[in-house]
Short mmCIF file of C-alpha atoms in Angstrom, two decimals:
data_model
loop_
_atom_site.label_atom_id
_atom_site.label_comp_id
_atom_site.label_asym_id
_atom_site.label_seq_id
_atom_site.Cartn_x
_atom_site.Cartn_y
_atom_site.Cartn_z
CA UNK A 1 -28.87 -55.66 -61.57
CA UNK A 2 -29.38 -54.14 -64.92
CA UNK A 3 -31.86 -51.57 -63.50
CA UNK A 4 -29.52 -50.76 -60.75
CA UNK A 5 -26.73 -50.11 -63.33
CA UNK A 6 -29.02 -48.06 -65.34
CA UNK A 7 -29.94 -45.84 -62.49
CA UNK A 8 -26.17 -45.18 -61.49
CA UNK A 9 -25.08 -44.31 -65.02
CA UNK A 10 -28.04 -42.25 -65.84
CA UNK A 11 -27.59 -40.37 -62.35
CA UNK A 12 -23.77 -40.28 -62.69
CA UNK A 13 -23.41 -37.27 -64.60
CA UNK A 14 -25.51 -34.96 -62.47
CA UNK A 15 -24.20 -36.29 -59.13
CA UNK A 16 -20.43 -36.58 -59.36
CA UNK A 17 -20.18 -33.17 -57.59
CA UNK A 18 -20.77 -35.24 -54.37
CA UNK A 19 -17.60 -37.24 -54.78
CA UNK A 20 -14.66 -34.79 -53.91
CA UNK A 21 -13.79 -34.51 -50.53
CA UNK A 22 -15.71 -37.80 -49.10
CA UNK A 23 -14.02 -39.45 -46.22
CA UNK A 24 -11.58 -42.29 -46.38
CA UNK A 25 -12.39 -45.67 -45.92
CA UNK A 26 -11.22 -47.87 -42.87
CA UNK A 27 -11.38 -51.53 -43.04
CA UNK A 28 -11.70 -52.90 -46.47
CA UNK A 29 -13.92 -55.76 -45.64
CA UNK A 30 -16.25 -53.26 -43.79
CA UNK A 31 -15.82 -50.01 -45.53
CA UNK A 32 -17.42 -47.62 -42.94
CA UNK A 33 -15.68 -44.14 -43.45
CA UNK A 34 -13.47 -43.33 -40.73
CA UNK A 35 -14.71 -41.21 -37.87
CA UNK A 36 -18.16 -42.27 -38.77
CA UNK A 37 -20.41 -45.16 -37.64
CA UNK A 38 -23.00 -46.76 -39.97
CA UNK A 39 -26.36 -45.14 -38.48
CA UNK A 40 -29.99 -44.13 -39.36
CA UNK A 41 -30.13 -40.67 -41.48
CA UNK A 42 -31.41 -38.16 -39.10
CA UNK A 43 -33.62 -35.17 -40.34
CA UNK A 44 -32.05 -31.99 -39.12
CA UNK A 45 -35.48 -30.92 -37.63
CA UNK A 46 -37.46 -32.39 -35.80
CA UNK A 47 -34.97 -35.27 -34.21
CA UNK A 48 -35.86 -38.58 -34.73
CA UNK A 49 -35.72 -41.12 -32.01
CA UNK A 50 -33.47 -44.19 -33.28
CA UNK A 51 -35.00 -47.74 -32.93
CA UNK A 52 -33.45 -49.07 -29.61
CA UNK A 53 -30.88 -52.02 -29.64
CA UNK A 54 -29.33 -53.80 -26.77
CA UNK A 55 -25.78 -54.15 -28.36
CA UNK A 56 -24.59 -53.21 -31.68
CA UNK A 57 -26.79 -54.39 -34.34
CA UNK A 58 -26.64 -53.74 -38.35
CA UNK A 59 -26.95 -50.39 -39.48
CA UNK A 60 -30.55 -48.85 -39.97
CA UNK A 61 -32.03 -47.61 -42.92
CA UNK A 62 -32.03 -44.05 -43.86
CA UNK A 63 -34.72 -41.72 -41.94
CA UNK A 64 -35.83 -39.24 -44.48
CA UNK A 65 -36.39 -35.67 -43.96
CA UNK A 66 -38.90 -34.49 -41.12
CA UNK A 67 -41.89 -34.33 -43.74
CA UNK A 68 -41.44 -38.17 -44.51
CA UNK A 69 -42.64 -41.12 -42.21
CA UNK A 70 -39.41 -42.99 -40.89
CA UNK A 71 -38.27 -45.32 -43.25
CA UNK A 72 -38.03 -49.29 -42.38
CA UNK A 73 -34.83 -50.19 -40.76
CA UNK A 74 -32.40 -53.29 -41.72
CA UNK A 75 -33.08 -56.02 -44.06
CA UNK A 76 -34.62 -59.55 -43.21
CA UNK A 77 -36.28 -57.23 -40.34
CA UNK A 78 -33.46 -57.43 -37.72
CA UNK A 79 -35.60 -57.60 -34.74
CA UNK A 80 -33.25 -56.29 -32.06
CA UNK A 81 -33.27 -59.56 -30.30
CA UNK A 82 -29.54 -59.01 -29.52
CA UNK A 83 -29.60 -58.89 -25.66
CA UNK A 84 -33.29 -59.71 -25.60
CA UNK A 85 -33.23 -63.05 -23.79
CA UNK A 86 -36.33 -65.66 -22.91
CA UNK A 87 -36.26 -64.16 -19.73
CA UNK A 88 -36.97 -60.54 -20.98
CA UNK A 89 -39.60 -62.03 -23.33
CA UNK A 90 -41.45 -63.73 -20.35
CA UNK A 91 -41.50 -60.45 -18.52
CA UNK A 92 -42.18 -57.98 -21.46
CA UNK A 93 -44.97 -60.42 -23.17
CA UNK A 94 -47.63 -60.06 -20.36
CA UNK A 95 -51.08 -61.43 -20.72
CA UNK A 96 -52.24 -58.26 -21.52
CA UNK A 97 -50.06 -57.19 -24.32
CA UNK A 98 -50.38 -60.22 -25.89
CA UNK A 99 -53.87 -60.10 -25.95
CA UNK A 100 -53.74 -56.73 -27.43
CA UNK A 101 -51.50 -57.28 -29.92
CA UNK A 102 -52.91 -57.04 -33.76
CA UNK A 103 -52.57 -59.02 -36.79
CA UNK A 104 -49.91 -58.06 -39.20
CA UNK A 105 -51.05 -54.86 -41.22
CA UNK A 106 -52.11 -56.91 -44.37
CA UNK A 107 -54.58 -58.83 -42.32
CA UNK A 108 -55.65 -55.95 -40.07
CA UNK A 109 -56.69 -53.86 -43.22
CA UNK A 110 -58.37 -56.79 -44.83
CA UNK A 111 -62.06 -56.70 -45.32
CA UNK A 112 -63.45 -60.30 -45.62
CA UNK A 113 -66.41 -60.72 -48.40
CA UNK A 114 -69.42 -62.54 -46.91
CA UNK A 115 -69.10 -66.11 -46.10
CA UNK A 116 -69.79 -68.76 -49.01
CA UNK A 117 -72.76 -70.90 -49.16
CA UNK A 118 -70.56 -73.84 -49.65
CA UNK A 119 -70.55 -76.56 -47.21
CA UNK A 120 -67.67 -75.98 -44.62
CA UNK A 121 -66.46 -77.71 -41.12
CA UNK A 122 -67.14 -75.99 -37.93
CA UNK A 123 -63.93 -74.73 -36.22
CA UNK A 124 -63.90 -74.83 -32.14
CA UNK A 125 -61.73 -73.22 -29.55
CA UNK A 126 -59.24 -75.54 -27.91
CA UNK A 127 -56.21 -75.43 -25.70
CA UNK A 128 -53.79 -75.67 -28.58
CA UNK A 129 -51.04 -77.93 -29.82
CA UNK A 130 -47.67 -77.76 -28.21
CA UNK A 131 -46.05 -77.42 -31.58
CA UNK A 132 -48.11 -74.73 -32.85
CA UNK A 133 -47.66 -70.90 -31.24
CA UNK A 134 -47.82 -67.60 -32.12
CA UNK A 135 -45.06 -64.67 -32.73
CA UNK A 136 -45.12 -61.49 -31.08
CA UNK A 137 -43.38 -58.34 -31.64
CA UNK A 138 -43.47 -54.83 -31.47
CA UNK A 139 -43.46 -52.76 -35.04
CA UNK A 140 -41.74 -49.62 -35.95
CA UNK A 141 -44.64 -47.72 -34.26
CA UNK A 142 -44.75 -49.74 -31.05
CA UNK A 143 -47.70 -51.74 -31.90
CA UNK A 144 -47.83 -54.97 -30.84
CA UNK A 145 -48.17 -57.69 -33.70
CA UNK A 146 -48.73 -61.52 -33.89
CA UNK A 147 -48.66 -64.15 -36.46
CA UNK A 148 -48.99 -67.81 -36.22
CA UNK A 149 -46.08 -70.48 -36.50
CA UNK A 150 -45.31 -74.18 -36.25
CA UNK A 151 -42.27 -75.88 -34.84
CA UNK A 152 -40.88 -78.09 -37.61
CA UNK A 153 -38.06 -80.90 -37.02
CA UNK A 154 -34.54 -79.83 -38.04
CA UNK A 155 -31.19 -81.06 -37.09
CA UNK A 156 -30.70 -77.70 -34.89
CA UNK A 157 -34.05 -78.23 -33.19
CA UNK A 158 -34.63 -74.66 -33.70
CA UNK A 159 -36.82 -74.09 -36.56
CA UNK A 160 -40.28 -72.56 -36.87
CA UNK A 161 -42.47 -72.09 -40.30
CA UNK A 162 -44.69 -69.17 -40.65
CA UNK A 163 -46.22 -67.27 -43.53
CA UNK A 164 -43.93 -65.24 -45.72
CA UNK A 165 -46.52 -62.15 -45.69
CA UNK A 166 -45.80 -62.05 -41.88
CA UNK A 167 -42.06 -61.16 -42.19
CA UNK A 168 -41.75 -59.51 -45.76
CA UNK A 169 -41.18 -56.07 -44.75
CA UNK A 170 -38.23 -54.18 -43.50
CA UNK A 171 -40.13 -52.86 -40.55
CA UNK A 172 -38.20 -52.52 -37.04
CA UNK A 173 -38.99 -55.56 -34.96
CA UNK A 174 -38.54 -55.56 -31.39
CA UNK A 175 -39.10 -57.93 -28.73
CA UNK A 176 -39.72 -60.71 -31.21
CA UNK A 177 -40.78 -63.64 -29.59
CA UNK A 178 -42.41 -67.23 -30.20
CA UNK A 179 -44.87 -68.62 -27.43
CA UNK A 180 -45.50 -72.36 -28.28
CA UNK A 181 -49.24 -73.30 -27.65
CA UNK A 182 -50.37 -69.90 -26.82
CA UNK A 183 -53.77 -69.53 -25.39
CA UNK A 184 -55.44 -66.70 -24.16
CA UNK A 185 -52.32 -64.99 -22.69
CA UNK A 186 -50.83 -68.16 -21.37
CA UNK A 187 -47.36 -69.38 -22.16
CA UNK A 188 -47.30 -72.85 -21.07
CA UNK A 189 -43.82 -73.80 -22.48
CA UNK A 190 -42.73 -70.02 -21.83
CA UNK A 191 -41.09 -67.91 -24.52
CA UNK A 192 -38.18 -68.40 -26.98
CA UNK A 193 -36.67 -65.42 -28.90
CA UNK A 194 -35.81 -65.38 -32.64
CA UNK A 195 -31.99 -65.04 -33.70
CA UNK A 196 -31.04 -61.84 -34.92
CA UNK A 197 -30.87 -61.94 -38.65
CA UNK A 198 -32.31 -65.17 -39.02
CA UNK A 199 -35.63 -64.89 -40.81
CA UNK A 200 -35.64 -66.59 -44.03
CA UNK A 201 -38.15 -65.53 -46.53
CA UNK A 202 -37.82 -66.40 -50.58
CA UNK A 203 -36.02 -63.49 -52.17
CA UNK A 204 -38.48 -63.90 -55.17
CA UNK A 205 -41.22 -63.09 -52.75
CA UNK A 206 -39.22 -59.98 -51.19
CA UNK A 207 -38.79 -58.80 -54.79
CA UNK A 208 -42.37 -59.40 -56.34
CA UNK A 209 -44.66 -59.35 -53.19
CA UNK A 210 -47.45 -61.17 -51.87
CA UNK A 211 -49.57 -61.31 -55.09
CA UNK A 212 -47.16 -62.04 -57.94
CA UNK A 213 -45.20 -64.59 -55.51
CA UNK A 214 -48.20 -65.80 -53.83
CA UNK A 215 -46.87 -69.49 -54.33
CA UNK A 216 -43.95 -68.39 -52.15
CA UNK A 217 -45.86 -67.42 -49.06
CA UNK A 218 -44.04 -69.36 -46.28
CA UNK A 219 -40.72 -68.42 -44.15
CA UNK A 220 -38.52 -69.99 -41.53
CA UNK A 221 -37.11 -68.36 -38.30
CA UNK A 222 -34.22 -69.75 -36.16
CA UNK A 223 -34.93 -69.45 -32.29
CA UNK A 224 -32.53 -69.22 -29.66
CA UNK A 225 -32.33 -71.72 -26.99
CA UNK A 226 -34.16 -71.36 -23.37
CA UNK A 227 -32.75 -72.72 -20.44
CA UNK A 228 -29.97 -74.79 -22.65
CA UNK A 229 -32.86 -76.39 -24.64
CA UNK A 230 -33.88 -75.76 -28.03
CA UNK A 231 -37.87 -75.24 -28.95
CA UNK A 232 -38.09 -78.85 -30.49
CA UNK A 233 -36.57 -80.50 -27.26
CA UNK A 234 -39.47 -78.86 -25.49
CA UNK A 235 -42.36 -79.02 -27.41
CA UNK A 236 -41.58 -81.37 -30.20
CA UNK A 237 -42.16 -80.61 -33.86
CA UNK A 238 -43.95 -81.45 -37.07
CA UNK A 239 -42.28 -83.21 -40.02
CA UNK A 240 -42.17 -80.69 -43.23
CA UNK A 241 -44.11 -82.59 -46.02
CA UNK A 242 -42.47 -81.52 -49.66
CA UNK A 243 -44.33 -82.40 -52.47
CA UNK A 244 -47.02 -84.35 -50.46
CA UNK A 245 -49.57 -83.66 -53.26
CA UNK A 246 -52.87 -81.47 -52.88
CA UNK A 247 -55.67 -83.78 -51.77
CA UNK A 248 -55.74 -84.76 -47.98
CA UNK A 249 -58.42 -85.95 -46.05
CA UNK A 250 -58.63 -85.65 -43.06
CA UNK A 251 -56.60 -82.59 -42.62
CA UNK A 252 -56.52 -80.31 -39.63
CA UNK A 253 -56.51 -76.59 -39.66
CA UNK A 254 -55.08 -74.39 -36.48
CA UNK A 255 -55.18 -70.71 -36.27
CA UNK A 256 -55.13 -67.66 -34.25
CA UNK A 257 -57.69 -65.20 -35.52
CA UNK A 258 -57.80 -61.82 -34.08
CA UNK A 259 -61.36 -61.96 -32.86
CA UNK A 260 -60.80 -65.28 -30.94
CA UNK A 261 -59.13 -65.38 -27.69
CA UNK A 262 -58.34 -69.27 -27.90
CA UNK A 263 -56.57 -71.21 -30.94
CA UNK A 264 -59.06 -72.52 -33.54
CA UNK A 265 -59.17 -76.12 -34.52
CA UNK A 266 -60.87 -77.75 -37.41
CA UNK A 267 -60.79 -80.61 -39.37
CA UNK A 268 -61.93 -81.29 -43.23
CA UNK A 269 -60.23 -82.22 -46.60
CA UNK A 270 -57.93 -80.05 -48.67
CA UNK A 271 -58.04 -79.86 -52.41
CA UNK A 272 -56.17 -78.17 -55.13
CA UNK A 273 -57.17 -74.37 -56.18
CA UNK A 274 -55.86 -72.90 -59.30
CA UNK A 275 -55.81 -69.39 -59.43
CA UNK A 276 -57.51 -67.88 -62.42
CA UNK A 277 -56.14 -64.22 -61.59
CA UNK A 278 -53.07 -63.55 -63.39
CA UNK A 279 -52.25 -60.98 -60.78
CA UNK A 280 -51.83 -63.94 -58.41
CA UNK A 281 -50.52 -66.85 -60.33
CA UNK A 282 -50.23 -70.26 -58.88
CA UNK A 283 -51.86 -73.30 -57.53
CA UNK A 284 -52.59 -73.79 -53.55
CA UNK A 285 -54.00 -75.95 -50.78
CA UNK A 286 -57.68 -74.96 -50.01
CA UNK A 287 -59.73 -75.88 -47.04
CA UNK A 288 -63.34 -75.05 -45.91
CA UNK A 289 -63.40 -74.29 -42.05
CA UNK A 290 -65.20 -71.03 -40.82
CA UNK A 291 -64.34 -68.33 -38.75
CA UNK A 292 -60.67 -68.34 -39.60
CA UNK A 293 -60.69 -64.44 -40.08
CA UNK A 294 -58.05 -61.86 -40.13
CA UNK A 295 -54.91 -62.93 -37.76
CA UNK A 296 -54.83 -66.70 -38.48
CA UNK A 297 -51.97 -66.24 -41.01
CA UNK A 298 -49.28 -68.59 -40.57
CA UNK A 299 -51.35 -71.31 -38.82
CA UNK A 300 -50.64 -74.83 -39.99
CA UNK A 301 -52.33 -77.26 -42.31
CA UNK A 302 -51.87 -80.62 -40.72
CA UNK A 303 -51.84 -84.29 -41.44
CA UNK A 304 -51.25 -87.28 -39.36
CA UNK A 305 -47.85 -88.50 -39.39
CA UNK A 306 -47.43 -92.01 -36.99
CA UNK A 307 -47.70 -90.70 -33.54
CA UNK A 308 -47.31 -86.98 -34.69
CA UNK A 309 -48.13 -84.78 -37.27
CA UNK A 310 -46.90 -83.63 -40.73
CA UNK A 311 -46.82 -79.86 -42.08
CA UNK A 312 -48.28 -79.82 -45.70
CA UNK A 313 -48.98 -75.96 -45.55
CA UNK A 314 -49.55 -72.60 -43.63
CA UNK A 315 -52.26 -70.36 -43.70
CA UNK A 316 -51.07 -67.64 -46.90
CA UNK A 317 -50.60 -67.70 -50.25
CA UNK A 318 -53.62 -66.65 -52.42
CA UNK A 319 -54.96 -63.21 -51.26
CA UNK A 320 -52.42 -64.06 -48.19
CA UNK A 321 -54.62 -66.78 -47.05
CA UNK A 322 -58.22 -66.20 -48.35
CA UNK A 323 -60.70 -63.36 -48.71
CA UNK A 324 -63.38 -65.12 -46.77
CA UNK A 325 -63.42 -66.54 -43.26
CA UNK A 326 -64.67 -69.75 -44.29
CA UNK A 327 -61.89 -70.84 -46.93
CA UNK A 328 -58.30 -70.94 -45.84
CA UNK A 329 -55.29 -71.12 -48.63
CA UNK A 330 -51.68 -72.45 -48.34
CA UNK A 331 -48.91 -71.88 -51.09
CA UNK A 332 -47.80 -75.67 -51.92
CA UNK A 333 -44.96 -76.83 -50.49
CA UNK A 334 -42.48 -78.03 -53.25
CA UNK A 335 -39.06 -77.80 -54.02
CA UNK A 336 -38.83 -73.89 -53.06
CA UNK A 337 -40.16 -74.60 -49.69
CA UNK A 338 -37.40 -77.48 -49.35
CA UNK A 339 -34.49 -74.79 -50.44
CA UNK A 340 -35.70 -72.18 -48.32
CA UNK A 341 -35.61 -74.64 -45.27
CA UNK A 342 -31.97 -76.02 -46.13
CA UNK A 343 -30.92 -72.48 -46.14
CA UNK A 344 -32.21 -72.26 -42.63
CA UNK A 345 -30.96 -75.45 -41.37
CA UNK A 346 -27.31 -74.66 -42.65
CA UNK A 347 -27.12 -70.98 -41.29
CA UNK A 348 -26.91 -69.61 -44.49
CA UNK A 349 -27.22 -65.90 -44.88
CA UNK A 350 -31.00 -64.83 -45.43
CA UNK A 351 -32.04 -63.13 -48.32
CA UNK A 352 -32.96 -59.68 -47.86
CA UNK A 353 -34.40 -56.63 -49.59
CA UNK A 354 -31.38 -54.46 -49.01
CA UNK A 355 -31.84 -51.19 -47.06
CA UNK A 356 -33.19 -48.96 -49.65
CA UNK A 357 -36.37 -48.55 -47.84
CA UNK A 358 -39.75 -47.51 -49.27
CA UNK A 359 -40.36 -45.39 -52.51
CA UNK A 360 -41.59 -42.51 -50.60
CA UNK A 361 -38.16 -41.64 -49.27
CA UNK A 362 -36.75 -41.48 -52.65
CA UNK A 363 -38.55 -38.18 -53.55
CA UNK A 364 -36.17 -36.31 -51.26
CA UNK A 365 -33.08 -37.72 -53.17
CA UNK A 366 -31.70 -34.53 -55.02
CA UNK A 367 -28.76 -36.32 -56.79
CA UNK A 368 -26.98 -39.74 -57.07
CA UNK A 369 -23.64 -41.27 -58.37
CA UNK A 370 -23.29 -44.90 -59.23
CA UNK A 371 -19.97 -46.47 -59.03
CA UNK A 372 -17.24 -48.40 -57.37
CA UNK A 373 -16.60 -46.63 -54.01
CA UNK A 374 -15.96 -49.30 -51.60
CA UNK A 375 -13.17 -51.82 -51.67
CA UNK A 376 -13.07 -55.53 -51.00
CA UNK A 377 -16.12 -56.36 -53.41
CA UNK A 378 -16.17 -57.48 -57.13
CA UNK A 379 -16.04 -54.58 -59.71
CA UNK A 380 -18.08 -56.76 -62.27
CA UNK A 381 -20.66 -55.50 -64.72
CA UNK A 382 -23.82 -56.16 -62.33
CA UNK A 383 -22.28 -54.72 -58.95
CA UNK A 384 -22.29 -51.07 -57.92
CA UNK A 385 -22.37 -48.74 -54.96
CA UNK A 386 -24.71 -45.83 -54.83
CA UNK A 387 -24.00 -42.44 -53.27
CA UNK A 388 -27.04 -40.16 -52.64
CA UNK A 389 -27.26 -36.65 -51.81
CA UNK A 390 -30.56 -35.95 -49.75
CA UNK A 391 -32.87 -32.81 -49.58
CA UNK A 392 -31.58 -31.74 -46.11
CA UNK A 393 -27.98 -32.15 -47.23
CA UNK A 394 -26.79 -35.46 -46.03
CA UNK A 395 -24.76 -37.76 -48.20
CA UNK A 396 -25.34 -41.51 -47.89
CA UNK A 397 -23.46 -44.46 -49.58
CA UNK A 398 -25.48 -47.47 -50.06
CA UNK A 399 -22.98 -50.58 -50.23
CA UNK A 400 -23.44 -52.98 -53.09
CA UNK A 401 -23.80 -56.26 -51.81
CA UNK A 402 -21.97 -58.00 -54.73
CA UNK A 403 -22.26 -60.08 -57.71
CA UNK A 404 -25.61 -61.55 -57.85
CA UNK A 405 -26.97 -60.40 -54.79
CA UNK A 406 -29.47 -58.12 -56.45
CA UNK A 407 -29.26 -55.57 -53.34
CA UNK A 408 -27.44 -53.05 -51.37
CA UNK A 409 -26.71 -54.31 -48.11
CA UNK A 410 -25.26 -51.42 -46.10
CA UNK A 411 -26.23 -47.88 -45.58
CA UNK A 412 -23.02 -45.50 -44.60
CA UNK A 413 -23.49 -41.98 -43.58
CA UNK A 414 -20.59 -39.80 -45.29
CA UNK A 415 -22.02 -36.48 -43.76
CA UNK A 416 -24.94 -35.56 -41.60
CA UNK A 417 -27.94 -33.19 -42.69
CA UNK A 418 -26.37 -29.61 -43.80
CA UNK A 419 -22.93 -31.20 -43.93
CA UNK A 420 -22.59 -31.89 -40.30
#
């Protein structure tokens, strides 16, 4: 928050010319200017097309002038699941679309080094486990994406655990769906949609990124019921194992690499890996199973738990799961994972990166003013709103999320491009 305050103070003197004549505010609890709805900033030319949404959704993040790629939309990747029902998901996610989906961008762009010469266990394609499946969605370019996930036991019977790097951006997500036991285009248990705004990623992971916060590479997502039943009622769930240790033999690894039509299954032992790279600190679970290439992210590390399974990790963490396709990693599930799980169980608002978008957008900011421009928020030393005038003439207010929130939570357009 010291950084935000300094930004506002440094820019304030040059930008106070923006303040006269701004629209009056309406409801103090939701200070959107009268006669103006919160919406994505649109360039003057050429016009941009807004991300579709079935019903009212949180405001989209600013779209820069025409020379800049579209800026990502709402925090916690608000997936336009409003109005997107399980029946819609069944219809939309055809076998062809699911087969054509790509890994998350970090995995798609990864180049795996040559396999190690260390002994490793062989993986095999199989029909899958009911509790393990795949998330599918369309990103801001309408490209189909996927990442693995595992249903975990919870009081609400509606939680799936995946890798944090699968959901750590602000890119638009449409048609976000979980398919339990996905197998080469098949949906044996149907499709479950994700609750809007209920993707839980540790705020430190959002702030620091996948290297500096590699030990926090996990997340939880809440699912909507299907036919009156929650996902755990339909397929069961794994028990989340907290502080279970690093050494497990046997342990089971399941994943959905992009170059495989069916899920892979492998049994080996896990050991502790202590990173020696200061840019990627932490201790991680490591397992040696072959063929787990790009796309396997989010797949579970499982141990036998009575008649079921315990979840001790998900593919991710060190180099978001590894840089060789025969060694996979997971962040260690400790009190941080339990705290995030508790947030999801108790339906607390997820952490978000705010609505500021990428740095590329901000080269088009001509002037800024920091201050307290909205009502209903505490005027404390570490809280501030921000008004920005962009190079196309648009003026935008970013509302401070409140004391200790460490971000801006809403974008409000005050005037359109060229003062419209």
